[in-house]
């Protein structure tokens, strides 16, 4: 009977494979925490101000993502503020983008 002898290279490969599994497990357990969007009149008013200021500074129609980037707020907060401004008649739709009325 011929038995296989464990070589140094085989042992090293096994150790590297086990190490990679450990690293993958550590990365998989990483969790991200998201902050909840508070919906009340005060917060909606502040977000409306952020949206209005971003549109005023740009002086052109912007998408929701562009407004979020310019105002440094989330897309959901842009939509919240835009709803407020739409109700007041301050903004309007221009080819799928938002522009000051």
PDB file of N, CA and C in Angstrom:
ATOM      1  N   UNK A   1       0.833  -1.180   0.000  1.00  0.00           N
ATOM      2  CA  UNK A   1       0.000   0.000   0.000  1.00  0.00           C
ATOM      3  C   UNK A   1       0.876   1.242   0.000  1.00  0.00           C
ATOM      4  N   UNK A   2       0.499   2.137  -0.864  1.00  0.00           N
ATOM      5  CA  UNK A   2       1.234   3.388  -0.934  1.00  0.00           C
ATOM      6  C   UNK A   2       0.452   4.451  -0.193  1.00  0.00           C
ATOM      7  N   UNK A   3       1.060   5.027   0.808  1.00  0.00           N
ATOM      8  CA  UNK A   3       0.412   6.082   1.573  1.00  0.00           C
ATOM      9  C   UNK A   3       0.955   7.425   1.126  1.00  0.00           C
ATOM     10  N   UNK A   4       0.079   8.395   1.096  1.00  0.00           N
ATOM     11  CA  UNK A   4       0.512   9.739   0.732  1.00  0.00           C
ATOM     12  C   UNK A   4       1.133  10.399   1.948  1.00  0.00           C
ATOM     13  N   UNK A   5       2.240  11.022   1.721  1.00  0.00           N
ATOM     14  CA  UNK A   5       2.871  11.757   2.785  1.00  0.00           C
ATOM     15  C   UNK A   5       2.500  13.226   2.635  1.00  0.00           C
ATOM     16  N   UNK A   6       2.199  13.839   3.722  1.00  0.00           N
ATOM     17  CA  UNK A   6       1.858  15.253   3.706  1.00  0.00           C
ATOM     18  C   UNK A   6       3.129  16.057   3.477  1.00  0.00           C
ATOM     19  N   UNK A   7       3.072  16.864   2.466  1.00  0.00           N
ATOM     20  CA  UNK A   7       4.232  17.700   2.186  1.00  0.00           C
ATOM     21  C   UNK A   7       4.046  19.061   2.827  1.00  0.00           C
ATOM     22  N   UNK A   8       5.112  19.794   2.861  1.00  0.00           N
ATOM     23  CA  UNK A   8       5.059  21.124   3.450  1.00  0.00           C
ATOM     24  C   UNK A   8       4.140  22.037   2.645  1.00  0.00           C
ATOM     25  N   UNK A   9       4.145  21.905   1.308  1.00  0.00           N
ATOM     26  CA  UNK A   9       3.303  22.730   0.444  1.00  0.00           C
ATOM     27  C   UNK A   9       1.828  22.443   0.686  1.00  0.00           C
ATOM     28  N   UNK A  10       1.467  21.183   0.846  1.00  0.00           N
ATOM     29  CA  UNK A  10       0.080  20.812   1.098  1.00  0.00           C
ATOM     30  C   UNK A  10      -0.385  21.362   2.438  1.00  0.00           C
ATOM     31  N   UNK A  11       0.453  21.270   3.444  1.00  0.00           N
ATOM     32  CA  UNK A  11       0.106  21.784   4.765  1.00  0.00           C
ATOM     33  C   UNK A  11      -0.078  23.297   4.725  1.00  0.00           C
ATOM     34  N   UNK A  12       0.775  23.971   3.952  1.00  0.00           N
ATOM     35  CA  UNK A  12       0.677  25.430   3.844  1.00  0.00           C
ATOM     36  C   UNK A  12      -0.622  25.818   3.149  1.00  0.00           C
ATOM     37  N   UNK A  13      -0.992  25.103   2.082  1.00  0.00           N
ATOM     38  CA  UNK A  13      -2.232  25.395   1.349  1.00  0.00           C
ATOM     39  C   UNK A  13      -3.448  25.233   2.254  1.00  0.00           C
ATOM     40  N   UNK A  14      -3.440  24.176   3.069  1.00  0.00           N
ATOM     41  CA  UNK A  14      -4.555  23.951   3.980  1.00  0.00           C
ATOM     42  C   UNK A  14      -4.653  25.075   5.006  1.00  0.00           C
ATOM     43  N   UNK A  15      -3.520  25.519   5.519  1.00  0.00           N
ATOM     44  CA  UNK A  15      -3.507  26.597   6.511  1.00  0.00           C
ATOM     45  C   UNK A  15      -4.013  27.899   5.897  1.00  0.00           C
ATOM     46  N   UNK A  16      -3.612  28.171   4.658  1.00  0.00           N
ATOM     47  CA  UNK A  16      -4.071  29.380   3.969  1.00  0.00           C
ATOM     48  C   UNK A  16      -5.573  29.303   3.719  1.00  0.00           C
ATOM     49  N   UNK A  17      -6.071  28.124   3.309  1.00  0.00           N
ATOM     50  CA  UNK A  17      -7.504  27.950   3.062  1.00  0.00           C
ATOM     51  C   UNK A  17      -8.298  28.167   4.347  1.00  0.00           C
ATOM     52  N   UNK A  18      -7.815  27.651   5.467  1.00  0.00           N
ATOM     53  CA  UNK A  18      -8.506  27.843   6.733  1.00  0.00           C
ATOM     54  C   UNK A  18      -8.492  29.312   7.144  1.00  0.00           C
ATOM     55  N   UNK A  19      -7.387  29.987   6.894  1.00  0.00           N
ATOM     56  CA  UNK A  19      -7.272  31.400   7.235  1.00  0.00           C
ATOM     57  C   UNK A  19      -8.244  32.226   6.400  1.00  0.00           C
ATOM     58  N   UNK A  20      -8.377  31.910   5.102  1.00  0.00           N
ATOM     59  CA  UNK A  20      -9.306  32.629   4.231  1.00  0.00           C
ATOM     60  C   UNK A  20     -10.740  32.467   4.719  1.00  0.00           C
ATOM     61  N   UNK A  21     -11.099  31.263   5.162  1.00  0.00           N
ATOM     62  CA  UNK A  21     -12.446  31.042   5.678  1.00  0.00           C
ATOM     63  C   UNK A  21     -12.708  31.905   6.899  1.00  0.00           C
ATOM     64  N   UNK A  22     -11.722  32.017   7.762  1.00  0.00           N
ATOM     65  CA  UNK A  22     -11.863  32.832   8.964  1.00  0.00           C
ATOM     66  C   UNK A  22     -12.072  34.291   8.594  1.00  0.00           C
ATOM     67  N   UNK A  23     -11.343  34.774   7.622  1.00  0.00           N
ATOM     68  CA  UNK A  23     -11.477  36.163   7.190  1.00  0.00           C
ATOM     69  C   UNK A  23     -12.858  36.394   6.592  1.00  0.00           C
ATOM     70  N   UNK A  24     -13.343  35.467   5.800  1.00  0.00           N
ATOM     71  CA  UNK A  24     -14.662  35.608   5.189  1.00  0.00           C
ATOM     72  C   UNK A  24     -15.754  35.657   6.256  1.00  0.00           C
ATOM     73  N   UNK A  25     -15.613  34.837   7.277  1.00  0.00           N
ATOM     74  CA  UNK A  25     -16.612  34.840   8.337  1.00  0.00           C
ATOM     75  C   UNK A  25     -16.633  36.177   9.065  1.00  0.00           C
ATOM     76  N   UNK A  26     -15.476  36.738   9.303  1.00  0.00           N
ATOM     77  CA  UNK A  26     -15.406  38.018   9.992  1.00  0.00           C
ATOM     78  C   UNK A  26     -16.046  39.120   9.160  1.00  0.00           C
ATOM     79  N   UNK A  27     -15.842  39.084   7.855  1.00  0.00           N
ATOM     80  CA  UNK A  27     -16.412  40.108   6.984  1.00  0.00           C
ATOM     81  C   UNK A  27     -17.928  39.942   6.878  1.00  0.00           C
ATOM     82  N   UNK A  28     -18.408  38.723   6.941  1.00  0.00           N
ATOM     83  CA  UNK A  28     -19.840  38.480   6.802  1.00  0.00           C
ATOM     84  C   UNK A  28     -20.623  38.971   8.018  1.00  0.00           C
ATOM     85  N   UNK A  29     -19.990  39.031   9.177  1.00  0.00           N
ATOM     86  CA  UNK A  29     -20.701  39.440  10.380  1.00  0.00           C
ATOM     87  C   UNK A  29     -20.766  40.952  10.538  1.00  0.00           C
ATOM     88  N   UNK A  30     -20.099  41.679   9.641  1.00  0.00           N
ATOM     89  CA  UNK A  30     -20.117  43.132   9.724  1.00  0.00           C
ATOM     90  C   UNK A  30     -21.537  43.638   9.477  1.00  0.00           C
ATOM     91  N   UNK A  31     -22.023  44.476  10.349  1.00  0.00           N
ATOM     92  CA  UNK A  31     -23.374  45.001  10.190  1.00  0.00           C
ATOM     93  C   UNK A  31     -23.320  46.504   9.982  1.00  0.00           C
ATOM     94  N   UNK A  32     -24.278  46.980   9.208  1.00  0.00           N
ATOM     95  CA  UNK A  32     -24.376  48.426   8.994  1.00  0.00           C
ATOM     96  C   UNK A  32     -25.622  48.918   9.688  1.00  0.00           C
ATOM     97  N   UNK A  33     -25.500  50.043  10.320  1.00  0.00           N
ATOM     98  CA  UNK A  33     -26.616  50.602  11.059  1.00  0.00           C
ATOM     99  C   UNK A  33     -27.173  51.781  10.281  1.00  0.00           C
ATOM    100  N   UNK A  34     -28.460  51.772  10.011  1.00  0.00           N
ATOM    101  CA  UNK A  34     -29.117  52.835   9.282  1.00  0.00           C
ATOM    102  C   UNK A  34     -29.930  53.677  10.245  1.00  0.00           C
ATOM    103  N   UNK A  35     -29.881  54.967  10.039  1.00  0.00           N
ATOM    104  CA  UNK A  35     -30.681  55.825  10.897  1.00  0.00           C
ATOM    105  C   UNK A  35     -32.099  55.907  10.339  1.00  0.00           C
ATOM    106  N   UNK A  36     -33.052  56.004  11.214  1.00  0.00           N
ATOM    107  CA  UNK A  36     -34.448  56.067  10.812  1.00  0.00           C
ATOM    108  C   UNK A  36     -34.814  57.493  10.425  1.00  0.00           C
ATOM    109  N   UNK A  37     -35.660  57.619   9.433  1.00  0.00           N
ATOM    110  CA  UNK A  37     -36.128  58.920   8.984  1.00  0.00           C
ATOM    111  C   UNK A  37     -37.293  59.348   9.869  1.00  0.00           C
ATOM    112  N   UNK A  38     -37.146  60.492  10.490  1.00  0.00           N
ATOM    113  CA  UNK A  38     -38.190  61.025  11.356  1.00  0.00           C
ATOM    114  C   UNK A  38     -39.129  61.861  10.500  1.00  0.00           C
ATOM    115  N   UNK A  39     -40.395  61.516  10.533  1.00  0.00           N
ATOM    116  CA  UNK A  39     -41.372  62.255   9.735  1.00  0.00           C
ATOM    117  C   UNK A  39     -42.271  63.040  10.679  1.00  0.00           C
ATOM    118  N   UNK A  40     -41.991  64.326  10.768  1.00  0.00           N
ATOM    119  CA  UNK A  40     -42.843  65.249  11.495  1.00  0.00           C
ATOM    120  C   UNK A  40     -42.746  66.604  10.798  1.00  0.00           C
ATOM    121  N   UNK A  41     -43.569  67.535  11.204  1.00  0.00           N
ATOM    122  CA  UNK A  41     -43.645  68.823  10.521  1.00  0.00           C
ATOM    123  C   UNK A  41     -42.322  69.581  10.583  1.00  0.00           C
ATOM    124  N   UNK A  42     -41.634  69.510  11.692  1.00  0.00           N
ATOM    125  CA  UNK A  42     -40.371  70.237  11.835  1.00  0.00           C
ATOM    126  C   UNK A  42     -39.309  69.680  10.898  1.00  0.00           C
ATOM    127  N   UNK A  43     -39.146  68.362  10.902  1.00  0.00           N
ATOM    128  CA  UNK A  43     -38.146  67.735  10.052  1.00  0.00           C
ATOM    129  C   UNK A  43     -38.476  67.942   8.574  1.00  0.00           C
ATOM    130  N   UNK A  44     -39.726  67.813   8.206  1.00  0.00           N
ATOM    131  CA  UNK A  44     -40.131  68.019   6.810  1.00  0.00           C
ATOM    132  C   UNK A  44     -39.839  69.452   6.379  1.00  0.00           C
ATOM    133  N   UNK A  45     -40.063  70.399   7.247  1.00  0.00           N
ATOM    134  CA  UNK A  45     -39.780  71.798   6.939  1.00  0.00           C
ATOM    135  C   UNK A  45     -38.300  72.056   6.744  1.00  0.00           C
ATOM    136  N   UNK A  46     -37.460  71.451   7.595  1.00  0.00           N
ATOM    137  CA  UNK A  46     -36.018  71.609   7.441  1.00  0.00           C
ATOM    138  C   UNK A  46     -35.533  70.984   6.137  1.00  0.00           C
ATOM    139  N   UNK A  47     -36.053  69.820   5.805  1.00  0.00           N
ATOM    140  CA  UNK A  47     -35.650  69.146   4.568  1.00  0.00           C
ATOM    141  C   UNK A  47     -36.137  69.928   3.353  1.00  0.00           C
ATOM    142  N   UNK A  48     -37.308  70.549   3.460  1.00  0.00           N
ATOM    143  CA  UNK A  48     -37.804  71.397   2.378  1.00  0.00           C
ATOM    144  C   UNK A  48     -36.849  72.567   2.166  1.00  0.00           C
ATOM    145  N   UNK A  49     -36.344  73.124   3.228  1.00  0.00           N
ATOM    146  CA  UNK A  49     -35.369  74.206   3.134  1.00  0.00           C
ATOM    147  C   UNK A  49     -34.078  73.752   2.479  1.00  0.00           C
ATOM    148  N   UNK A  50     -33.620  72.546   2.836  1.00  0.00           N
ATOM    149  CA  UNK A  50     -32.411  71.997   2.222  1.00  0.00           C
ATOM    150  C   UNK A  50     -32.598  71.811   0.720  1.00  0.00           C
ATOM    151  N   UNK A  51     -33.755  71.269   0.333  1.00  0.00           N
ATOM    152  CA  UNK A  51     -34.049  71.039  -1.086  1.00  0.00           C
ATOM    153  C   UNK A  51     -34.137  72.371  -1.825  1.00  0.00           C
ATOM    154  N   UNK A  52     -34.837  73.328  -1.248  1.00  0.00           N
ATOM    155  CA  UNK A  52     -35.000  74.632  -1.886  1.00  0.00           C
ATOM    156  C   UNK A  52     -33.645  75.318  -2.076  1.00  0.00           C
ATOM    157  N   UNK A  53     -32.813  75.295  -1.054  1.00  0.00           N
ATOM    158  CA  UNK A  53     -31.491  75.925  -1.142  1.00  0.00           C
ATOM    159  C   UNK A  53     -30.603  75.255  -2.189  1.00  0.00           C
ATOM    160  N   UNK A  54     -30.671  73.941  -2.298  1.00  0.00           N
ATOM    161  CA  UNK A  54     -29.881  73.223  -3.304  1.00  0.00           C
ATOM    162  C   UNK A  54     -30.336  73.595  -4.708  1.00  0.00           C
ATOM    163  N   UNK A  55     -31.656  73.672  -4.909  1.00  0.00           N
ATOM    164  CA  UNK A  55     -32.180  74.058  -6.222  1.00  0.00           C
ATOM    165  C   UNK A  55     -31.850  75.513  -6.551  1.00  0.00           C
ATOM    166  N   UNK A  56     -31.926  76.383  -5.563  1.00  0.00           N
ATOM    167  CA  UNK A  56     -31.640  77.799  -5.769  1.00  0.00           C
ATOM    168  C   UNK A  56     -30.167  77.999  -6.143  1.00  0.00           C
ATOM    169  N   UNK A  57     -29.278  77.265  -5.473  1.00  0.00           N
ATOM    170  CA  UNK A  57     -27.848  77.385  -5.748  1.00  0.00           C
ATOM    171  C   UNK A  57     -27.489  76.829  -7.125  1.00  0.00           C
ATOM    172  N   UNK A  58     -28.178  75.767  -7.545  1.00  0.00           N
ATOM    173  CA  UNK A  58     -27.873  75.139  -8.827  1.00  0.00           C
ATOM    174  C   UNK A  58     -28.406  75.951 -10.003  1.00  0.00           C
ATOM    175  N   UNK A  59     -29.489  76.657  -9.809  1.00  0.00           N
ATOM    176  CA  UNK A  59     -30.139  77.459 -10.848  1.00  0.00           C
ATOM    177  C   UNK A  59     -30.515  76.642 -12.079  1.00  0.00           C
ATOM    178  N   UNK A  60     -30.827  75.361 -11.882  1.00  0.00           N
ATOM    179  CA  UNK A  60     -31.279  74.494 -12.977  1.00  0.00           C
ATOM    180  C   UNK A  60     -32.045  73.320 -12.371  1.00  0.00           C
ATOM    181  N   UNK A  61     -32.675  72.546 -13.225  1.00  0.00           N
ATOM    182  CA  UNK A  61     -33.418  71.372 -12.773  1.00  0.00           C
ATOM    183  C   UNK A  61     -32.443  70.296 -12.312  1.00  0.00           C
ATOM    184  N   UNK A  62     -32.769  69.639 -11.199  1.00  0.00           N
ATOM    185  CA  UNK A  62     -31.928  68.581 -10.642  1.00  0.00           C
ATOM    186  C   UNK A  62     -32.750  67.342 -10.376  1.00  0.00           C
ATOM    187  N   UNK A  63     -32.116  66.179 -10.447  1.00  0.00           N
ATOM    188  CA  UNK A  63     -32.774  64.929 -10.077  1.00  0.00           C
ATOM    189  C   UNK A  63     -32.739  64.785  -8.552  1.00  0.00           C
ATOM    190  N   UNK A  64     -33.457  63.818  -8.049  1.00  0.00           N
ATOM    191  CA  UNK A  64     -33.486  63.570  -6.599  1.00  0.00           C
ATOM    192  C   UNK A  64     -32.077  63.251  -6.095  1.00  0.00           C
ATOM    193  N   UNK A  65     -31.352  62.420  -6.832  1.00  0.00           N
ATOM    194  CA  UNK A  65     -29.994  62.046  -6.419  1.00  0.00           C
ATOM    195  C   UNK A  65     -29.061  63.255  -6.427  1.00  0.00           C
ATOM    196  N   UNK A  66     -29.211  64.128  -7.417  1.00  0.00           N
ATOM    197  CA  UNK A  66     -28.366  65.322  -7.482  1.00  0.00           C
ATOM    198  C   UNK A  66     -28.659  66.277  -6.327  1.00  0.00           C
ATOM    199  N   UNK A  67     -29.924  66.406  -5.980  1.00  0.00           N
ATOM    200  CA  UNK A  67     -30.286  67.258  -4.851  1.00  0.00           C
ATOM    201  C   UNK A  67     -29.743  66.670  -3.553  1.00  0.00           C
ATOM    202  N   UNK A  68     -29.867  65.353  -3.403  1.00  0.00           N
ATOM    203  CA  UNK A  68     -29.367  64.686  -2.197  1.00  0.00           C
ATOM    204  C   UNK A  68     -27.868  64.913  -2.034  1.00  0.00           C
ATOM    205  N   UNK A  69     -27.144  64.822  -3.132  1.00  0.00           N
ATOM    206  CA  UNK A  69     -25.700  65.025  -3.076  1.00  0.00           C
ATOM    207  C   UNK A  69     -25.367  66.485  -2.757  1.00  0.00           C
ATOM    208  N   UNK A  70     -26.075  67.418  -3.394  1.00  0.00           N
ATOM    209  CA  UNK A  70     -25.807  68.837  -3.178  1.00  0.00           C
ATOM    210  C   UNK A  70     -26.160  69.272  -1.756  1.00  0.00           C
ATOM    211  N   UNK A  71     -27.252  68.756  -1.218  1.00  0.00           N
ATOM    212  CA  UNK A  71     -27.719  69.154   0.110  1.00  0.00           C
ATOM    213  C   UNK A  71     -27.154  68.278   1.218  1.00  0.00           C
ATOM    214  N   UNK A  72     -26.442  67.204   0.838  1.00  0.00           N
ATOM    215  CA  UNK A  72     -25.865  66.263   1.803  1.00  0.00           C
ATOM    216  C   UNK A  72     -26.941  65.629   2.687  1.00  0.00           C
ATOM    217  N   UNK A  73     -28.021  65.178   2.050  1.00  0.00           N
ATOM    218  CA  UNK A  73     -29.104  64.464   2.736  1.00  0.00           C
ATOM    219  C   UNK A  73     -29.437  63.215   1.928  1.00  0.00           C
ATOM    220  N   UNK A  74     -30.257  62.328   2.474  1.00  0.00           N
ATOM    221  CA  UNK A  74     -30.610  61.092   1.779  1.00  0.00           C
ATOM    222  C   UNK A  74     -31.701  61.339   0.742  1.00  0.00           C
ATOM    223  N   UNK A  75     -31.874  60.372  -0.153  1.00  0.00           N
ATOM    224  CA  UNK A  75     -32.922  60.467  -1.174  1.00  0.00           C
ATOM    225  C   UNK A  75     -34.310  60.561  -0.541  1.00  0.00           C
ATOM    226  N   UNK A  76     -34.520  59.813   0.548  1.00  0.00           N
ATOM    227  CA  UNK A  76     -35.815  59.839   1.221  1.00  0.00           C
ATOM    228  C   UNK A  76     -36.105  61.219   1.799  1.00  0.00           C
ATOM    229  N   UNK A  77     -35.069  61.858   2.331  1.00  0.00           N
ATOM    230  CA  UNK A  77     -35.244  63.198   2.888  1.00  0.00           C
ATOM    231  C   UNK A  77     -35.525  64.220   1.784  1.00  0.00           C
ATOM    232  N   UNK A  78     -34.930  64.017   0.616  1.00  0.00           N
ATOM    233  CA  UNK A  78     -35.216  64.896  -0.524  1.00  0.00           C
ATOM    234  C   UNK A  78     -36.682  64.767  -0.916  1.00  0.00           C
ATOM    235  N   UNK A  79     -37.174  63.552  -0.960  1.00  0.00           N
ATOM    236  CA  UNK A  79     -38.573  63.322  -1.330  1.00  0.00           C
ATOM    237  C   UNK A  79     -39.509  63.932  -0.295  1.00  0.00           C
ATOM    238  N   UNK A  80     -39.152  63.816   0.975  1.00  0.00           N
ATOM    239  CA  UNK A  80     -39.953  64.420   2.039  1.00  0.00           C
ATOM    240  C   UNK A  80     -40.019  65.937   1.864  1.00  0.00           C
ATOM    241  N   UNK A  81     -38.873  66.561   1.656  1.00  0.00           N
ATOM    242  CA  UNK A  81     -38.830  68.004   1.456  1.00  0.00           C
ATOM    243  C   UNK A  81     -39.506  68.441   0.173  1.00  0.00           C
ATOM    244  N   UNK A  82     -39.348  67.650  -0.883  1.00  0.00           N
ATOM    245  CA  UNK A  82     -39.974  67.981  -2.167  1.00  0.00           C
ATOM    246  C   UNK A  82     -41.491  67.920  -2.060  1.00  0.00           C
ATOM    247  N   UNK A  83     -42.000  66.986  -1.294  1.00  0.00           N
ATOM    248  CA  UNK A  83     -43.451  66.903  -1.088  1.00  0.00           C
ATOM    249  C   UNK A  83     -43.989  68.166  -0.438  1.00  0.00           C
ATOM    250  N   UNK A  84     -43.273  68.649   0.540  1.00  0.00           N
ATOM    251  CA  UNK A  84     -43.643  69.887   1.222  1.00  0.00           C
ATOM    252  C   UNK A  84     -43.665  71.044   0.224  1.00  0.00           C
ATOM    253  N   UNK A  85     -42.591  71.149  -0.577  1.00  0.00           N
ATOM    254  CA  UNK A  85     -42.487  72.253  -1.536  1.00  0.00           C
ATOM    255  C   UNK A  85     -43.504  72.138  -2.669  1.00  0.00           C
ATOM    256  N   UNK A  86     -43.827  70.927  -3.078  1.00  0.00           N
ATOM    257  CA  UNK A  86     -44.864  70.734  -4.106  1.00  0.00           C
ATOM    258  C   UNK A  86     -46.217  71.214  -3.598  1.00  0.00           C
ATOM    259  N   UNK A  87     -46.516  70.894  -2.364  1.00  0.00           N
ATOM    260  CA  UNK A  87     -47.783  71.294  -1.769  1.00  0.00           C
ATOM    261  C   UNK A  87     -47.897  72.819  -1.709  1.00  0.00           C
ATOM    262  N   UNK A  88     -46.762  73.493  -1.453  1.00  0.00           N
ATOM    263  CA  UNK A  88     -46.759  74.947  -1.388  1.00  0.00           C
ATOM    264  C   UNK A  88     -46.649  75.608  -2.763  1.00  0.00           C
ATOM    265  N   UNK A  89     -46.398  74.820  -3.807  1.00  0.00           N
ATOM    266  CA  UNK A  89     -46.270  75.369  -5.143  1.00  0.00           C
ATOM    267  C   UNK A  89     -44.919  76.014  -5.412  1.00  0.00           C
ATOM    268  N   UNK A  90     -43.905  75.667  -4.655  1.00  0.00           N
ATOM    269  CA  UNK A  90     -42.576  76.263  -4.800  1.00  0.00           C
ATOM    270  C   UNK A  90     -41.724  75.577  -5.871  1.00  0.00           C
ATOM    271  N   UNK A  91     -42.020  74.295  -6.163  1.00  0.00           N
ATOM    272  CA  UNK A  91     -41.264  73.554  -7.161  1.00  0.00           C
ATOM    273  C   UNK A  91     -42.222  72.914  -8.153  1.00  0.00           C
ATOM    274  N   UNK A  92     -41.677  72.490  -9.292  1.00  0.00           N
ATOM    275  CA  UNK A  92     -42.475  71.788 -10.293  1.00  0.00           C
ATOM    276  C   UNK A  92     -41.600  70.766 -10.994  1.00  0.00           C
ATOM    277  N   UNK A  93     -42.233  69.911 -11.779  1.00  0.00           N
ATOM    278  CA  UNK A  93     -41.549  68.857 -12.510  1.00  0.00           C
ATOM    279  C   UNK A  93     -41.118  69.394 -13.876  1.00  0.00           C
ATOM    280  N   UNK A  94     -39.888  69.090 -14.267  1.00  0.00           N
ATOM    281  CA  UNK A  94     -39.378  69.480 -15.586  1.00  0.00           C
ATOM    282  C   UNK A  94     -38.631  68.300 -16.177  1.00  0.00           C
ATOM    283  N   UNK A  95     -39.312  67.519 -17.005  1.00  0.00           N
ATOM    284  CA  UNK A  95     -38.717  66.360 -17.668  1.00  0.00           C
ATOM    285  C   UNK A  95     -38.120  65.348 -16.689  1.00  0.00           C
ATOM    286  N   UNK A  96     -38.839  65.051 -15.640  1.00  0.00           N
ATOM    287  CA  UNK A  96     -38.409  64.065 -14.658  1.00  0.00           C
ATOM    288  C   UNK A  96     -37.459  64.610 -13.601  1.00  0.00           C
ATOM    289  N   UNK A  97     -37.177  65.895 -13.646  1.00  0.00           N
ATOM    290  CA  UNK A  97     -36.313  66.522 -12.649  1.00  0.00           C
ATOM    291  C   UNK A  97     -37.122  67.584 -11.910  1.00  0.00           C
ATOM    292  N   UNK A  98     -36.565  68.085 -10.837  1.00  0.00           N
ATOM    293  CA  UNK A  98     -37.244  69.074 -10.005  1.00  0.00           C
ATOM    294  C   UNK A  98     -36.613  70.442 -10.264  1.00  0.00           C
ATOM    295  N   UNK A  99     -37.458  71.448 -10.448  1.00  0.00           N
ATOM    296  CA  UNK A  99     -36.992  72.806 -10.682  1.00  0.00           C
ATOM    297  C   UNK A  99     -37.851  73.762  -9.866  1.00  0.00           C
ATOM    298  N   UNK A 100     -37.288  74.913  -9.511  1.00  0.00           N
ATOM    299  CA  UNK A 100     -38.063  75.925  -8.797  1.00  0.00           C
ATOM    300  C   UNK A 100     -39.166  76.453  -9.693  1.00  0.00           C
ATOM    301  N   UNK A 101     -40.326  76.716  -9.097  1.00  0.00           N
ATOM    302  CA  UNK A 101     -41.476  77.194  -9.867  1.00  0.00           C
ATOM    303  C   UNK A 101     -41.343  78.671 -10.185  1.00  0.00           C
TER     304      UNK A 101
END
